[in-house]
Short mmCIF file of C-alpha atoms in Angstrom, two decimals:
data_model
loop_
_atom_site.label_atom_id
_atom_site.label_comp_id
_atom_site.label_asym_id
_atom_site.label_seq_id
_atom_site.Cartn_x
_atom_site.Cartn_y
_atom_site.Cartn_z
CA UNK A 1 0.00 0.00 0.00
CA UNK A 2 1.13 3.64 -0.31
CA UNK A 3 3.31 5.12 2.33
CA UNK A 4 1.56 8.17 3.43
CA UNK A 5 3.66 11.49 3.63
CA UNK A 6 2.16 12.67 6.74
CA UNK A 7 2.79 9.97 9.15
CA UNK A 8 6.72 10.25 9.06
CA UNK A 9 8.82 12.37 6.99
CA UNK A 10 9.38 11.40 3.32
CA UNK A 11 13.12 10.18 2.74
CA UNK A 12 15.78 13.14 1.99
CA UNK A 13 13.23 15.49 3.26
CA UNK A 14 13.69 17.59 7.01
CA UNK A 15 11.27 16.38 9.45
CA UNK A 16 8.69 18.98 9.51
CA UNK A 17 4.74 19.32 8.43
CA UNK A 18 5.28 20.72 5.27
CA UNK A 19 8.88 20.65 3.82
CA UNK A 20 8.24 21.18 0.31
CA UNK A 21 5.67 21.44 -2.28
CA UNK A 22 2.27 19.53 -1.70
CA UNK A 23 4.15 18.47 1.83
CA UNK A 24 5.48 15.41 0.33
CA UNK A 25 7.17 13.72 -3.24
CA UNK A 26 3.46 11.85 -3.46
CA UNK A 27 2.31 15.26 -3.85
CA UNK A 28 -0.90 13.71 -0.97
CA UNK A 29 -1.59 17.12 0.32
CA UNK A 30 -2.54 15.85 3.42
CA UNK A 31 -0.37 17.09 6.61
CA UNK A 32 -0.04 15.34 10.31
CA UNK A 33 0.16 19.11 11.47
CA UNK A 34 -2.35 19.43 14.47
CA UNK A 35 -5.93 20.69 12.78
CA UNK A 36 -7.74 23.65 13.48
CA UNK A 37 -10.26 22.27 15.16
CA UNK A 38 -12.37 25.01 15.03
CA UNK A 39 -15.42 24.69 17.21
CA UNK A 40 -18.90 26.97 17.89
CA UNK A 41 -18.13 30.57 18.76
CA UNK A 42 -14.89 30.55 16.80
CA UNK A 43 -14.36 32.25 13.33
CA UNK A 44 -11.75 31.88 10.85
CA UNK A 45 -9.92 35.27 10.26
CA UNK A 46 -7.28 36.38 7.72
CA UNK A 47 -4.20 38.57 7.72
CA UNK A 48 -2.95 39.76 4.47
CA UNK A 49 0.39 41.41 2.98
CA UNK A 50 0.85 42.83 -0.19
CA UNK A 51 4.49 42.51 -1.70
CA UNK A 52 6.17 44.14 -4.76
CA UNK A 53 3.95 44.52 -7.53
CA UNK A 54 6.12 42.81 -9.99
CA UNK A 55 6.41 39.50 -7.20
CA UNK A 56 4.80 36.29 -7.41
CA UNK A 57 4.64 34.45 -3.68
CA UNK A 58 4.41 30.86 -5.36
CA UNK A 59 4.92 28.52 -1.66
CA UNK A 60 5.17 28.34 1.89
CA UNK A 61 7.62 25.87 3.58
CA UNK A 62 8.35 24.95 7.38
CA UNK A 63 11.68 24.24 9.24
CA UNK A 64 11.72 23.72 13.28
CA UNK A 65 9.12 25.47 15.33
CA UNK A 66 8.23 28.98 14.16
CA UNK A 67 10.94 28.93 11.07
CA UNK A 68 8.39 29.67 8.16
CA UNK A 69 9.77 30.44 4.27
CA UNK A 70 8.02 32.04 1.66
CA UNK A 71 9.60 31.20 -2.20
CA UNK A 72 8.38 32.79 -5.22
CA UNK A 73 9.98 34.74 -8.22
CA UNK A 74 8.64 37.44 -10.66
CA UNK A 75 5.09 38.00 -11.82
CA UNK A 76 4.26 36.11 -15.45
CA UNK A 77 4.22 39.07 -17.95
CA UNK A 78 5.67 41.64 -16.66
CA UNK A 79 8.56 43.28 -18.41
CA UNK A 80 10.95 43.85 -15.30
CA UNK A 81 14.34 41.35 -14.88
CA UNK A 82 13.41 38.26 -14.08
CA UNK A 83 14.56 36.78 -10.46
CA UNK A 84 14.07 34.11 -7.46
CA UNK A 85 13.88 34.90 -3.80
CA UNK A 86 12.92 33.89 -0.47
CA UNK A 87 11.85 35.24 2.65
CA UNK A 88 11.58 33.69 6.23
CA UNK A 89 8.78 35.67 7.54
CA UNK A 90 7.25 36.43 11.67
CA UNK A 91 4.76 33.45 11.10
CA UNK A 92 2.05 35.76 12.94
CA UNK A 93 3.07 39.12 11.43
CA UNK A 94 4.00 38.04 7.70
CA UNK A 95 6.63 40.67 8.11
CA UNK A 96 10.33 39.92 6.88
CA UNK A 97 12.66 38.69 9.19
CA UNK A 98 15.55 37.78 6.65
CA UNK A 99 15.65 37.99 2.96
CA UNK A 100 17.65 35.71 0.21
CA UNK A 101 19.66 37.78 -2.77
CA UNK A 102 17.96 37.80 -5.81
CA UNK A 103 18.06 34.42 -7.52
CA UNK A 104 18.66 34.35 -11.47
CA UNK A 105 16.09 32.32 -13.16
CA UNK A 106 17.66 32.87 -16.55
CA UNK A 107 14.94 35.54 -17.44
CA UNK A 108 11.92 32.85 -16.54
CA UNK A 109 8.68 34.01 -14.75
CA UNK A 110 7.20 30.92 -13.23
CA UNK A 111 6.59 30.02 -10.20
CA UNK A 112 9.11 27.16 -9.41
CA UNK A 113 9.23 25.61 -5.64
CA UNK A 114 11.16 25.15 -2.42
CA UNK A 115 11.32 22.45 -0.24
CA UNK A 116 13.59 21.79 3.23
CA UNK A 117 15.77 19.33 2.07
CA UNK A 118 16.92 16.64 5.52
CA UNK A 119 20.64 18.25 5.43
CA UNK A 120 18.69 21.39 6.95
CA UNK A 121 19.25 23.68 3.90
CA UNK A 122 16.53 24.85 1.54
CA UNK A 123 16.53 24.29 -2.43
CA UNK A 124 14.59 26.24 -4.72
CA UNK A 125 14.57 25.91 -8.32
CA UNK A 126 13.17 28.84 -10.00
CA UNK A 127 13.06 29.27 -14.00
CA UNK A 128 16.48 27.77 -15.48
CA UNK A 129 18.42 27.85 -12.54
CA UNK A 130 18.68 25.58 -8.96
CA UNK A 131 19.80 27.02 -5.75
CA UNK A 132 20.90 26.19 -1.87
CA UNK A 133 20.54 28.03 0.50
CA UNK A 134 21.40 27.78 4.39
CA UNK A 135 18.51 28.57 6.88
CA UNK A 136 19.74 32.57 7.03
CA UNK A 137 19.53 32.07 3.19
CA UNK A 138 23.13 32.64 2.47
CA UNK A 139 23.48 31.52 -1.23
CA UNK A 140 25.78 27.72 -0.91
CA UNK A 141 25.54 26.82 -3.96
CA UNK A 142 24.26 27.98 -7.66
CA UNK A 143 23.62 25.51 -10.60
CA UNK A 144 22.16 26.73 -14.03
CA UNK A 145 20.07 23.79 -14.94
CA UNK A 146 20.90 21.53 -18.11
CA UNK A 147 18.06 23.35 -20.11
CA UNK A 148 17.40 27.03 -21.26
CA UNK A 149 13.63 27.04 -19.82
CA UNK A 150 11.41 26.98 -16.88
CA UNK A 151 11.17 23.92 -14.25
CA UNK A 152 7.80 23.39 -12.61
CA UNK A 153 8.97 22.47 -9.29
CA UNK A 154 11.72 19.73 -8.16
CA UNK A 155 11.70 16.43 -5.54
CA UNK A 156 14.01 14.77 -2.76
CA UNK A 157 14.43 11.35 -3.81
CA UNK A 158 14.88 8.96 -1.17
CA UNK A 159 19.40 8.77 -1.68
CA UNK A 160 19.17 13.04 -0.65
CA UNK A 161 19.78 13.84 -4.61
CA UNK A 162 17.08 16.38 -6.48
CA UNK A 163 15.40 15.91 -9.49
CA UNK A 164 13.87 18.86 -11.74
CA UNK A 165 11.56 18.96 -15.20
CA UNK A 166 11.50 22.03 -17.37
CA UNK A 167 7.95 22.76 -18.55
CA UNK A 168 6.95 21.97 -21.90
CA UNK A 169 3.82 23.01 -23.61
CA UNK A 170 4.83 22.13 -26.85
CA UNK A 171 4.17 18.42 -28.58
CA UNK A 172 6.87 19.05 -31.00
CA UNK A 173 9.51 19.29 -27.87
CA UNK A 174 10.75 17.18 -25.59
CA UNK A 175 10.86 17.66 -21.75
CA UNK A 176 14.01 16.97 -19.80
CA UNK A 177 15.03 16.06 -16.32
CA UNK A 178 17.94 17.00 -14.48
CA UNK A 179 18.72 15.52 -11.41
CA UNK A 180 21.59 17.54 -8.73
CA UNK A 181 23.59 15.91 -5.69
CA UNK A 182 22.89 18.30 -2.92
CA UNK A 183 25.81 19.98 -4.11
CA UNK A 184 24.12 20.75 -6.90
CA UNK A 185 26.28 18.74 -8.91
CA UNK A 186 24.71 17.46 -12.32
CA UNK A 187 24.80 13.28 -11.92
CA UNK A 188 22.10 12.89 -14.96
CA UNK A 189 20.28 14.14 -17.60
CA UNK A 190 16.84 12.36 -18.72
CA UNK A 191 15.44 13.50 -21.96
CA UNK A 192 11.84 11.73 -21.36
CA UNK A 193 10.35 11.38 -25.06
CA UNK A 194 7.48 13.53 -24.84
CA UNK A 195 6.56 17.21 -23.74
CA UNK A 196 5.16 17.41 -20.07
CA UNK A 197 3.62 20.69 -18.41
CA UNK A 198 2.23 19.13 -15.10
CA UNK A 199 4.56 18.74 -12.06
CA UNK A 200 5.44 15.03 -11.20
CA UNK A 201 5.44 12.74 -7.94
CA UNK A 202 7.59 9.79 -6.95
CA UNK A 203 7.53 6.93 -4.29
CA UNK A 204 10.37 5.12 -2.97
CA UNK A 205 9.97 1.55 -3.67
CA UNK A 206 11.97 -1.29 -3.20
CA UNK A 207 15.32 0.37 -3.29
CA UNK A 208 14.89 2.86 -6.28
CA UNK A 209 12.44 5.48 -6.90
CA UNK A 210 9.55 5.40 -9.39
CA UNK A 211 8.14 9.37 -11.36
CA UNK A 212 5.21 9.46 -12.38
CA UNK A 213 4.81 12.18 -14.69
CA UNK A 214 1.84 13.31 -17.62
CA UNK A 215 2.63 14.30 -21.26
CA UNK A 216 -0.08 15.60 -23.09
CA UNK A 217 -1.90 12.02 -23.94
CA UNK A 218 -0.57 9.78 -21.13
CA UNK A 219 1.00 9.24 -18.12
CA UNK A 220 4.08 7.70 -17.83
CA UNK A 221 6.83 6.22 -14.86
CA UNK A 222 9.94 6.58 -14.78
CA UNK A 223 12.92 4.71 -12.61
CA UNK A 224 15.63 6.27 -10.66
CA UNK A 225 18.11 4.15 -9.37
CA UNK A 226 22.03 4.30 -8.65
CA UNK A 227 21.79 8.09 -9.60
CA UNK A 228 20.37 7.55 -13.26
CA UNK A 229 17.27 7.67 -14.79
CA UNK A 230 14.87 5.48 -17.26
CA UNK A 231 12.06 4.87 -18.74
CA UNK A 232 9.61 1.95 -17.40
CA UNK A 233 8.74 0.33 -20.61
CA UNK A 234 5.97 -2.20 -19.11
CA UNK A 235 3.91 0.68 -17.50
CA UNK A 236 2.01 3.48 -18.97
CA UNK A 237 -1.53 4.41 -19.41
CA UNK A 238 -3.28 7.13 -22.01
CA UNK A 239 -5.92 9.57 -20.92
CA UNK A 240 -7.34 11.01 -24.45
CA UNK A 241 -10.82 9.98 -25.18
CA UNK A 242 -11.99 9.15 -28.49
CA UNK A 243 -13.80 12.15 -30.52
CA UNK A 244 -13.10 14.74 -27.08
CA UNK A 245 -11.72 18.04 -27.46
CA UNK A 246 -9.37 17.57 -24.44
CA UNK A 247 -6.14 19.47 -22.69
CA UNK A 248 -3.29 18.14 -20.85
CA UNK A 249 -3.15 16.90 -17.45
CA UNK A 250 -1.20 18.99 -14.49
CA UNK A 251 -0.07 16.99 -11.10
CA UNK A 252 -0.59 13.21 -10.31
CA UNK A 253 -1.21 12.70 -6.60
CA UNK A 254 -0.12 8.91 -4.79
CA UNK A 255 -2.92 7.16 -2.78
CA UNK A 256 -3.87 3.09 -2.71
CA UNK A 257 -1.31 2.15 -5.07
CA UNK A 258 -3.00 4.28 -7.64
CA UNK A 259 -1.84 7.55 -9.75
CA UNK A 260 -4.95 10.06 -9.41
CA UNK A 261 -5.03 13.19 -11.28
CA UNK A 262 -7.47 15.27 -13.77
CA UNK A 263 -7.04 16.52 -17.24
CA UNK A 264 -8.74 20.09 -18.91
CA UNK A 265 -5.49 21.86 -17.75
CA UNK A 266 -4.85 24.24 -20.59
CA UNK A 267 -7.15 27.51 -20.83
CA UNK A 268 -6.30 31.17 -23.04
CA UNK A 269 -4.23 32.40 -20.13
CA UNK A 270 -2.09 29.03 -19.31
CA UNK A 271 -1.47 29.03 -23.08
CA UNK A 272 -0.12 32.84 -23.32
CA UNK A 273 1.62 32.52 -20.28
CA UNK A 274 3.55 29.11 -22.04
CA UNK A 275 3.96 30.64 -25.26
CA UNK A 276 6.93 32.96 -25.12
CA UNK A 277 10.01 32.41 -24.39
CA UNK A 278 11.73 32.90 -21.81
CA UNK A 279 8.14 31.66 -20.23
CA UNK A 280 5.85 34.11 -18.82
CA UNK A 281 7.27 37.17 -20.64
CA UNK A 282 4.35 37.35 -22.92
CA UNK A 283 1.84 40.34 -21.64
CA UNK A 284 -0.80 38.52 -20.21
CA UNK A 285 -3.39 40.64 -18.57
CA UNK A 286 -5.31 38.54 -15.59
CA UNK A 287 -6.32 41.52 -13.47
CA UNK A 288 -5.71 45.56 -14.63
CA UNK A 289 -3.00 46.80 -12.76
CA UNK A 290 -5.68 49.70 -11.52
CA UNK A 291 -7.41 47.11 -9.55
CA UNK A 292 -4.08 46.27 -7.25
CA UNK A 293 -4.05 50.21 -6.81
CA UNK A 294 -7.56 52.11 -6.97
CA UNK A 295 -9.33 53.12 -3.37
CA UNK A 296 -11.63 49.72 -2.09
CA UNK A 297 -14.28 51.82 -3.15
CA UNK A 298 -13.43 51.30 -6.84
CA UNK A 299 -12.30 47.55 -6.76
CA UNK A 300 -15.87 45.94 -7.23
CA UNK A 301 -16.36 47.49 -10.45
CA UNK A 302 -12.95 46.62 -11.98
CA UNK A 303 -12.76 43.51 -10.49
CA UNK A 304 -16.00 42.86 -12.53
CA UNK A 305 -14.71 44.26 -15.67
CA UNK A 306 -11.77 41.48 -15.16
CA UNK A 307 -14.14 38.78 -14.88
CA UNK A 308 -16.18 39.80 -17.91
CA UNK A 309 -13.21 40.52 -19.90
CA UNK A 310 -11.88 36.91 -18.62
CA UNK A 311 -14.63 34.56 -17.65
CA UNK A 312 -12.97 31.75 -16.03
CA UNK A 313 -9.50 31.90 -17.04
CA UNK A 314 -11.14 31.52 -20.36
CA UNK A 315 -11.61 27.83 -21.63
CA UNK A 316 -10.90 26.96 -25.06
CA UNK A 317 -11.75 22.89 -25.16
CA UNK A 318 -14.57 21.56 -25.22
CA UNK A 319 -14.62 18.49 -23.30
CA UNK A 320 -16.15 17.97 -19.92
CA UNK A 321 -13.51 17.67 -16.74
CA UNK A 322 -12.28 14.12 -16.23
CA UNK A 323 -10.45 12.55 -13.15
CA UNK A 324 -8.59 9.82 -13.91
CA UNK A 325 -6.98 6.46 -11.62
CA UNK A 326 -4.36 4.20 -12.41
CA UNK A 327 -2.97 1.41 -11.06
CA UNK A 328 0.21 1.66 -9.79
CA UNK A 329 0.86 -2.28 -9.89
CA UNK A 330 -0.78 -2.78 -13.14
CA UNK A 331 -1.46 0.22 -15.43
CA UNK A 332 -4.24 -1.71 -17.57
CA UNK A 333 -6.21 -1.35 -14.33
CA UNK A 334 -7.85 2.24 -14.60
CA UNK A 335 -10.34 4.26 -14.92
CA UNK A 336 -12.04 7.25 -16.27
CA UNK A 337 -14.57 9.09 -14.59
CA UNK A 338 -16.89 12.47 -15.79
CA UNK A 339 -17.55 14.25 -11.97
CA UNK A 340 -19.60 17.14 -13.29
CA UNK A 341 -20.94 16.39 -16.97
CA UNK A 342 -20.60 19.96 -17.90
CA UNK A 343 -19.02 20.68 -21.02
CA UNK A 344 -15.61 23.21 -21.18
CA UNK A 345 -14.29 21.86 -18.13
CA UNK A 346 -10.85 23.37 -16.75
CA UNK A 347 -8.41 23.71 -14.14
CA UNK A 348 -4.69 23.92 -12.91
CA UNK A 349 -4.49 22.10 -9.95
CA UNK A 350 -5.09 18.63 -9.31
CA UNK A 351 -7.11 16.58 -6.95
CA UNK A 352 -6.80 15.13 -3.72
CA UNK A 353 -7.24 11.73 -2.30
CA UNK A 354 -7.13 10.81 1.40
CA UNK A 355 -6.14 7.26 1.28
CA UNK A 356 -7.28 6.80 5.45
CA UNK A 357 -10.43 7.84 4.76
CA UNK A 358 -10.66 6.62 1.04
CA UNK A 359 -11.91 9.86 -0.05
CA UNK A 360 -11.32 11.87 -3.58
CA UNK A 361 -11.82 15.12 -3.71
CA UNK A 362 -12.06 17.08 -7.27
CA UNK A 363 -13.34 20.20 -8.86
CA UNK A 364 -14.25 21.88 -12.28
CA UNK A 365 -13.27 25.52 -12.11
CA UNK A 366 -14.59 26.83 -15.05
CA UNK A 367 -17.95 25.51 -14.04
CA UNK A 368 -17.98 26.43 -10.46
CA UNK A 369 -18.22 22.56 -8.60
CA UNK A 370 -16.48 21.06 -6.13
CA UNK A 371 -16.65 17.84 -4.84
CA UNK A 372 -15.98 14.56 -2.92
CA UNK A 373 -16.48 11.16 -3.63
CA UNK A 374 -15.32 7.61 -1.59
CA UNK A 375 -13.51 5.22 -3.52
CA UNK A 376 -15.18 1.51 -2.79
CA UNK A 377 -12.70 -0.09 -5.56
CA UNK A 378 -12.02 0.19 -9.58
CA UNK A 379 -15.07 1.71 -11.66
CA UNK A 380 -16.66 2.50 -7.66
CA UNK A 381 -16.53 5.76 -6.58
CA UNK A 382 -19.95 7.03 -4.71
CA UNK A 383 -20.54 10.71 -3.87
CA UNK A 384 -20.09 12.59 -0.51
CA UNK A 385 -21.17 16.06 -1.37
CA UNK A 386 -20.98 19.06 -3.87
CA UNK A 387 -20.67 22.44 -3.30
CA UNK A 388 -21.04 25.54 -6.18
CA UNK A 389 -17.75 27.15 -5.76
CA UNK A 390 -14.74 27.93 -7.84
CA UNK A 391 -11.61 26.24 -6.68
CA UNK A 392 -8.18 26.81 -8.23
CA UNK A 393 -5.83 26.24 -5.25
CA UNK A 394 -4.24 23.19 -4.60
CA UNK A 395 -6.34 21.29 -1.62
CA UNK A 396 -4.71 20.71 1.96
CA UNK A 397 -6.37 18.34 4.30
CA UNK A 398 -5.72 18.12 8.25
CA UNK A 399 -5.04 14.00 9.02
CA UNK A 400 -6.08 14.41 12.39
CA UNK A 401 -9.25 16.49 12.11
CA UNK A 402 -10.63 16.01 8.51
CA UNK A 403 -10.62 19.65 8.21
CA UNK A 404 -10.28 20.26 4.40
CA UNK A 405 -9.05 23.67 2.95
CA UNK A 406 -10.38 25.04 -0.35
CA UNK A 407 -11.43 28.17 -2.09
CA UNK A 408 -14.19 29.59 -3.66
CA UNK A 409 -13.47 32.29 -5.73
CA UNK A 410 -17.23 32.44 -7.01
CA UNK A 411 -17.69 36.66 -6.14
CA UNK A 412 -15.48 38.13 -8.84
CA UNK A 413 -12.77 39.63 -7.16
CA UNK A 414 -13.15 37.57 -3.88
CA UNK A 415 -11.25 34.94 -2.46
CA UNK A 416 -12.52 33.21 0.16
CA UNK A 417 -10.70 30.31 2.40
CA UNK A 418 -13.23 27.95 3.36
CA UNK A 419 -12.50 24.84 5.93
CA UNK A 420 -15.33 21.86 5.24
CA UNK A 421 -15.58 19.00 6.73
CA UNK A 422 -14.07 16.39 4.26
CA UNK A 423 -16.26 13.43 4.70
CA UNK A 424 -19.73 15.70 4.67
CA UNK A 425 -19.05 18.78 3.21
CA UNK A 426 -20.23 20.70 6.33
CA UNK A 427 -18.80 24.24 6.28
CA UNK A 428 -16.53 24.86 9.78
CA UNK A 429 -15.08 28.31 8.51
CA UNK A 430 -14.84 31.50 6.05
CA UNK A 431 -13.01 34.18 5.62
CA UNK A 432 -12.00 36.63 2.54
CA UNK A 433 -8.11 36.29 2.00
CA UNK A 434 -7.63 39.79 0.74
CA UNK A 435 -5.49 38.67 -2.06
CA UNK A 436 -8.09 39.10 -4.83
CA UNK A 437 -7.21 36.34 -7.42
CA UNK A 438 -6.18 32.44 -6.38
CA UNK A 439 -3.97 30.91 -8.81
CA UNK A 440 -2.89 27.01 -8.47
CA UNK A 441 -0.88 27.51 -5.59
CA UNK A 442 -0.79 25.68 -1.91
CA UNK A 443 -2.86 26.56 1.30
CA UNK A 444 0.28 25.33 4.10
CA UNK A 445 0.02 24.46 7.56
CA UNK A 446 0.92 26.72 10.73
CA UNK A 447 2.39 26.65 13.67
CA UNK A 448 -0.95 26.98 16.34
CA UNK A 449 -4.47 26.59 14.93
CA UNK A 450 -3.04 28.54 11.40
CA UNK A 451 -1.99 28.10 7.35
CA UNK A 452 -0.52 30.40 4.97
CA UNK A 453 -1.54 30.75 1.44
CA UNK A 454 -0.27 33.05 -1.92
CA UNK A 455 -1.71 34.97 -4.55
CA UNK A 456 0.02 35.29 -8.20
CA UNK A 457 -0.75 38.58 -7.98
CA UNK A 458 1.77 39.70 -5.06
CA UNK A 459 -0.21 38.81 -1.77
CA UNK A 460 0.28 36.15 1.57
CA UNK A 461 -2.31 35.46 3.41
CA UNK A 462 -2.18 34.38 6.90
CA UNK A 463 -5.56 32.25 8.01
CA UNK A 464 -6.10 31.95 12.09
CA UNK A 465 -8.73 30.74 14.69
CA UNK A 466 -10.19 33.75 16.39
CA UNK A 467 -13.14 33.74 18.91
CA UNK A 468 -16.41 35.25 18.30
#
């Protein structure tokens, strides 16, 4: 069965809740941090910060008590140099304590990741390049990466090394993999045969370490083992659907033996965003930048405009949003299930599946639902609940509590942080982040009764327990 990231620390990683992106190489999403349990008479509150306007916060990461790391880079299509930093913030404040130099990215804007690698230090890859960093993020060590493009996030694997994939929109290209000693050291270069936009996961498994990572039609595993790469020839699995106008799939996520994950991935904005190159340096106008200034008064009406101007990130396939499971022991064992039956389906994070409680939970964006569903076996999965919200963020679910944190960005202009209950849908807490626009990225666990989450457009978010 599936080790589970939350009940002890995933090899090469540092023992805390959330060391690097989706807490875990199985990308489960699901943290042993204590809940929130939030009971009557207690509301859920929100502290925001607003950084540089050309600064995307992308992730939050935690060391030892109270050491909490914000990562991020430069805002997709904006015109300014491109860079990487990092911040270890007051974890109640969201104020700077220490700040990283700027990190070249190799004129990249994408978001990238950081994780707290067991050795203590933190890694962040960000556009072309890979850094190290000590916990006062002094620069150790500086690798460019062995491909002129952007990397959508990097893993530990279970020997300490690191392994990155550039991001590839393109059929006609190939994606590569580069995997770094942690001193950043090149030990291999994987040219995997297709083009892959979606992040990847990985499980330690009988002494070597099996990918799992999406091209465009399929998903595919790769093994690592005595520092190199390959290809598993005997296991792989397609997604595309006969006569469906379909898009790629992001992120897989691990859970009873079985690779879970969604396609619809690719809508107007993803596209412009992937189009240029370096990546991200095509204009791409989400929200005006009048809306990030203007008096509250005036941010209704242009956040409307926005919303009007870009309905729902603005879909451009047809085909209705899909979740998809495959075997991990046998890849002819899978299935293909339509959640929502509503056509022009989208989104740009994937789903998440809490193997304890054998519960999937997945949304359609574009079409405002969000849902949950227990898995009784293959072709058997038998709904919880449904709520009409749009979700973008990635998912994070409490282990202890069942407390489940999503979004609903269904007021244009609004994003709320909502905490359900994961098995009935029962809604504990609310609260509006202040950070305008969600955007794929992570909602992280705190220290005491708290998580952290980031906007694209240059704001953190700290979400608390308060009474009354």
């Amino acid at each position: 069965m599936t080790a589970r990231d939350h009940l002890s620390p995933p090899p090469g990683y540092y023992p805390s809740a959330w060391p690097g992106e989706c807490g875990g190489p199985r990308r489960q999403k699901v943290t042993r941090a204590p809940g929130l349990r939030l009971q009557a008479g207690e509301t859920l509150a929100a502290r925001t910060r607003r950084l540089d306007d050309d600064r995307w916060p992308v992730m939050f990461v935690l060391r030892d008590a109270g050491e909490l790391y914000l990562q991020g880079g430069t805002r997709a299509g904006q015109s300014r140099t491109s860079y990487g930093w990092v911040e270890q913030l007051d974890p109640e404040s969201l104020e700077p304590l220490k700040r990283s130099p700027d990190l070249p990215s190799g004129g990249h804007n994408w978001c990238g990741a950081a994780c707290v690698h067991a050795n203590g230090d933190i890694y962040v890859v960000n556009g072309a390049y890979a850094h190290r960093l000590t916990p006062d993020l002094e620069v150790v060590a500086e690798r460019r990466l062995s491909v002129d493009n952007a990397h959508n996030g990097h893993l530990v694997l279970s020997d300490g090394a690191l392994v990155a994939k550039d991001i590839q929109n393109d059929p006609a290209r190939r994606s590569v993999f580069t995997v770094l000693s942690p001193e950043l050291e090149i030990i291999d270069r994987y040219e995997f045969p297709w083009n892959s936009v979606g992040r990847f996961s990985a499980d330690a498994q009988d002494g070597e370490d099996h990918l799992y990572v999406t091209s465009g039609t399929e998903i595919r595993r790769l093994i690592y083992r005595a520092g190199r790469l390959s290809l598993d020839p005997d296991w792989a699995a397609g997604y595309r659907i006969a006569g469906e106008d379909q898009a790629f799939a992001w992120d897989s996520t691990l859970g009873d033996d079985c690779a879970w994950f969604m396609d619809m991935g690719e809508n107007a904005v993803v596209r412009a965003v992937l189009a240029a190159h370096p990546i991200g340096t095509q204009a791409v106008e989400v929200l005006p930048p009048a809306a990030l200034e203007a008096p509250e008064a005036l941010r209704p009406a242009l956040r409307q405009t926005t919303m009007q101007r870009y309905p729902n990130g603005a879909p451009i396939h047809a085909a209705p949003q899909r979740l998809f499971r495959v075997s991990l022991r046998d890849a002819t064992d899978r299935d293909a299930f339509v959640l929502f039956d509503q056509p022009q389906g989208n989104i740009i994070a994937p789903p998440l599946y809490d193997q304890d409680r054998r519960i999937l939970v997945a949304f359609d964006t574009a079409n405002r639902r969000l849902g949950a569903w227990r898995y009784h076996g293959p072709g058997d999965l038998r709904p919880l609940w449904q709520h009409p919200w749009r979700t973008t963020n990635q998912l994070t679910l409490y282990a202890d509590t069942g407390e489940l944190f999503v979004d609903d960005c269904t007021t244009p202009g609004r994003w709320d942080a909502v905490v359900v209950d994961v098995e009935t849908g029962a809604e504990r807490g609310r609260t509006d982040t202040g950070c305008m626009l969600s955007g794929g990225m992570w909602y992280t666990p705190g220290f005491d009764r708290d998580a952290y989450t980031s906007s694209p457009l240059g704001a953190i978010a700290r979400l608390h327990v308060t009474a009354g």
